[in-house]
CSV table of N, CA and C in Angstrom, one decimal:
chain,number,residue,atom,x,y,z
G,28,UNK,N,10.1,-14.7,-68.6
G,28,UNK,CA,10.9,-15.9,-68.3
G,28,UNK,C,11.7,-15.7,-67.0
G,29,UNK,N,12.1,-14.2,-66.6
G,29,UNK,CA,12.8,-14.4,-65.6
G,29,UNK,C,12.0,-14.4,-64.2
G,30,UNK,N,11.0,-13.7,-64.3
G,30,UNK,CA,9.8,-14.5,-63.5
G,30,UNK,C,9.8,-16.1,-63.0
G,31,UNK,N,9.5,-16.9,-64.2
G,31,UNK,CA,9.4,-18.4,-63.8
G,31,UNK,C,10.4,-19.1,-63.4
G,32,UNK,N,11.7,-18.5,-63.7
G,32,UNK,CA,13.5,-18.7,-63.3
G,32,UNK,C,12.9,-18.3,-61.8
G,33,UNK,N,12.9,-17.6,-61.0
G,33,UNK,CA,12.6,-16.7,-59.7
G,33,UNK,C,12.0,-18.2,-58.9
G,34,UNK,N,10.8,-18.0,-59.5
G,34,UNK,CA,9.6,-18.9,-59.2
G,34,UNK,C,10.3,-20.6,-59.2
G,35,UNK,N,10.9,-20.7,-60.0
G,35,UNK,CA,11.6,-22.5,-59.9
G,35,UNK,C,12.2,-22.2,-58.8
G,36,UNK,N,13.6,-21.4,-58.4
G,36,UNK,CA,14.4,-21.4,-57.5
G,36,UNK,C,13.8,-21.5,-56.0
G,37,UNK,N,12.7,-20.3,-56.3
G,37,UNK,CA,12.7,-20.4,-55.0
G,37,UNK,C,11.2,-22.0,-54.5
G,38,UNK,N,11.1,-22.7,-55.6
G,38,UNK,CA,10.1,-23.7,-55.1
G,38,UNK,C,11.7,-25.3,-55.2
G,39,UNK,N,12.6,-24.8,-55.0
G,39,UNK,CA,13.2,-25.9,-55.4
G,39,UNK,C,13.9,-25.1,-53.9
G,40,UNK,N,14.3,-24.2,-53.2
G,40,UNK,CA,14.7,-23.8,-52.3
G,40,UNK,C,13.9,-24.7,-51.1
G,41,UNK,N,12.2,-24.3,-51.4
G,41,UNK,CA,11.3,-24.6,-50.5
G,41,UNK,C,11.2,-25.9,-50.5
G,42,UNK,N,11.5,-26.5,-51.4
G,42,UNK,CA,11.7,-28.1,-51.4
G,42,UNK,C,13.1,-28.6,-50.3
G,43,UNK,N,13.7,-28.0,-50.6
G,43,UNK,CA,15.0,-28.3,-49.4
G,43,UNK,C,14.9,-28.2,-48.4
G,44,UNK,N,14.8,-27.0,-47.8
G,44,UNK,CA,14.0,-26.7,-46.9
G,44,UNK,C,12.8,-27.4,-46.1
G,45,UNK,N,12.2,-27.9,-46.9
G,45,UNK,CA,11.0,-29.1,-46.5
G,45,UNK,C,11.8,-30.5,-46.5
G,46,UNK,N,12.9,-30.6,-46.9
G,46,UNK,CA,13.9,-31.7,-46.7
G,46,UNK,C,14.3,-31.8,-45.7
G,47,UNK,N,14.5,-30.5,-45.4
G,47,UNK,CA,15.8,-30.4,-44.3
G,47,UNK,C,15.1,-30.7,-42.9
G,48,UNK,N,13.7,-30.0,-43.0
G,48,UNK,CA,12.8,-30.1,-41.7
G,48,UNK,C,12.5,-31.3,-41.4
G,49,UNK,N,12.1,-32.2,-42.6
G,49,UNK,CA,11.5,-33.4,-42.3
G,49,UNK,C,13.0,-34.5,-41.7
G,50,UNK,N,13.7,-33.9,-42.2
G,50,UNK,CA,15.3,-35.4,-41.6
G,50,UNK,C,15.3,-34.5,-40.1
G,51,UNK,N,15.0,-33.5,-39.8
G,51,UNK,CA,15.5,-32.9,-38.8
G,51,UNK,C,14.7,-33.1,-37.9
G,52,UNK,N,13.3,-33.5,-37.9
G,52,UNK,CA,12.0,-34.0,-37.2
G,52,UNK,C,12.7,-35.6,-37.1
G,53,UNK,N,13.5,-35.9,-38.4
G,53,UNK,CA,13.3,-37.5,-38.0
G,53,UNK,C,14.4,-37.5,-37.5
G,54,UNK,N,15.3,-37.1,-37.4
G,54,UNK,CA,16.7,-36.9,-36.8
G,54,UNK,C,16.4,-37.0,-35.1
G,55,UNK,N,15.2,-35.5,-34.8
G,55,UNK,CA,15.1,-35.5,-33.2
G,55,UNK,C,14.0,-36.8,-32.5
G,56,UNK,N,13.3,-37.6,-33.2
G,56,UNK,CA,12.9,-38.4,-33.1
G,56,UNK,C,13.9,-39.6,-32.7
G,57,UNK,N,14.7,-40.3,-33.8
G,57,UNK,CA,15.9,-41.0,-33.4
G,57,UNK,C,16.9,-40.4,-32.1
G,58,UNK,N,17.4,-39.5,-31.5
G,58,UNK,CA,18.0,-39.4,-30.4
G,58,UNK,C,16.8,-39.4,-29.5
G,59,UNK,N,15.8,-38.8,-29.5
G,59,UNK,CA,14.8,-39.5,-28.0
G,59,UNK,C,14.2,-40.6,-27.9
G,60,UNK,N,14.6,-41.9,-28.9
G,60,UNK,CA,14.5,-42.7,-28.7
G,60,UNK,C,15.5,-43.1,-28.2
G,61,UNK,N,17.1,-42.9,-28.3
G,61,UNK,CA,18.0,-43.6,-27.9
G,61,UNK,C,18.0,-42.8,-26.7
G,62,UNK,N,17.9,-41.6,-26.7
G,62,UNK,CA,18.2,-41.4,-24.9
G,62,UNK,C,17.0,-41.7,-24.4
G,63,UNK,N,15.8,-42.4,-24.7
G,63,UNK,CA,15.1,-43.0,-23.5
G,63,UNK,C,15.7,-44.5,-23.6
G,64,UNK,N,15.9,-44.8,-24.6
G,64,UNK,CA,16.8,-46.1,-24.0
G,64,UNK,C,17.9,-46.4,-23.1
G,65,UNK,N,18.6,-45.1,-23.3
G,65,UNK,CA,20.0,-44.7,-21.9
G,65,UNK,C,19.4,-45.0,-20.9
G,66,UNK,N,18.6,-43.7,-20.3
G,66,UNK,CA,18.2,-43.4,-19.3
G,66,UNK,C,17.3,-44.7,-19.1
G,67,UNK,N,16.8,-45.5,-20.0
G,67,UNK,CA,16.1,-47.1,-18.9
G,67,UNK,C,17.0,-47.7,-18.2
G,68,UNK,N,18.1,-48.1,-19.2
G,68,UNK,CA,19.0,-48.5,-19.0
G,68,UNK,C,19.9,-47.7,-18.1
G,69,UNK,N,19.9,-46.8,-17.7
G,69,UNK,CA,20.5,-46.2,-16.6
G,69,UNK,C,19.9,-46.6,-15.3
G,70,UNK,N,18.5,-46.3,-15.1
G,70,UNK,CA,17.8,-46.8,-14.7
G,70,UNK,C,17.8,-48.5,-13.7
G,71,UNK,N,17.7,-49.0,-15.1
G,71,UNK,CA,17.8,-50.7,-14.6
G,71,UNK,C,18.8,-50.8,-14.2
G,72,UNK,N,19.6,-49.9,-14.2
G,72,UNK,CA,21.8,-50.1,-13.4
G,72,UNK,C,21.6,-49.6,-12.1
G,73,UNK,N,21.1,-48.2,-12.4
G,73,UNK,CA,20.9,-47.9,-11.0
G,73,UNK,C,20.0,-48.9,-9.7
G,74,UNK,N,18.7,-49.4,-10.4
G,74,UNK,CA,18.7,-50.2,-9.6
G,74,UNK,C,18.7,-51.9,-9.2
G,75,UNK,N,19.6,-52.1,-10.0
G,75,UNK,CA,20.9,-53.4,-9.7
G,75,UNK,C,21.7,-53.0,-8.8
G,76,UNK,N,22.2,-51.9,-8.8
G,76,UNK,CA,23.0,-51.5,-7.8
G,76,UNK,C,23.1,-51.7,-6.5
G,77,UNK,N,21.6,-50.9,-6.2
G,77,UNK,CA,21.1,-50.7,-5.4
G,77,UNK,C,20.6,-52.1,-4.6
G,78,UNK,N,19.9,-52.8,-5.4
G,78,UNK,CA,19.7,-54.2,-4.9
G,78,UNK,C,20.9,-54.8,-4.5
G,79,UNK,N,22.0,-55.0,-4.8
G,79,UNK,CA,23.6,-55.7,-4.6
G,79,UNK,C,24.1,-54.6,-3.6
G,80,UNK,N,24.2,-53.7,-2.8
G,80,UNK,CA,24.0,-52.5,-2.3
G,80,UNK,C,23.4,-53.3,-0.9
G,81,UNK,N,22.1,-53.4,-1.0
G,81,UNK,CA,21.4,-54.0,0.0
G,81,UNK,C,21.9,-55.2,0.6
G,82,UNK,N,22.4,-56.4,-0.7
G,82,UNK,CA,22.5,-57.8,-0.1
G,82,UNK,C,23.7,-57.3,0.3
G,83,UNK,N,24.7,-57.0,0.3
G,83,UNK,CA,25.9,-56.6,0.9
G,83,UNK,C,25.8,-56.2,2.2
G,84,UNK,N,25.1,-55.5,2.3
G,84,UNK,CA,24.3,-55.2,3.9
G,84,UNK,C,24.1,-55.5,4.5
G,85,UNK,N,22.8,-56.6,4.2
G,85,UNK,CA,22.3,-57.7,4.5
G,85,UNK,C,23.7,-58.9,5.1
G,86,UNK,N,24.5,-59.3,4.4
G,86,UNK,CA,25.2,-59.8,4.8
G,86,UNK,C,26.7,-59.7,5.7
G,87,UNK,N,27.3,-58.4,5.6
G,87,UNK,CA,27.9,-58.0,6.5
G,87,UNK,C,27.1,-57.2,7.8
């Protein structure tokens, strides 16, 4: 009996464990979606900037 006690724990451990990887896979998935959305978005600022940057130039 205390064998299959051993044997539950440690497949209910492995179970967690296999929980914990899988949110943690989906966890690092969700922030490199939002930091590639930053950085476009950084991106598309930086160059608005840059264009308004120019016409200013352009005009003085």
């Amino acid at each position: 009996m205390a064998g299959n006690m051993k044997w539950v724990r440690y497949g209910l451990r492995e179970i967690a464990s296999n929980g914990r990887r899988e949110c943690m896979d989906y966890c690092r998935i969700n922030v490199s979606e939002e930091l590639g959305r930053y950085v476009a978005l950084w991106l598309e600022l930086g160059r608005y900037v840059a264009t308004g940057q120019r016409a200013c130039a352009v005009v003085a």
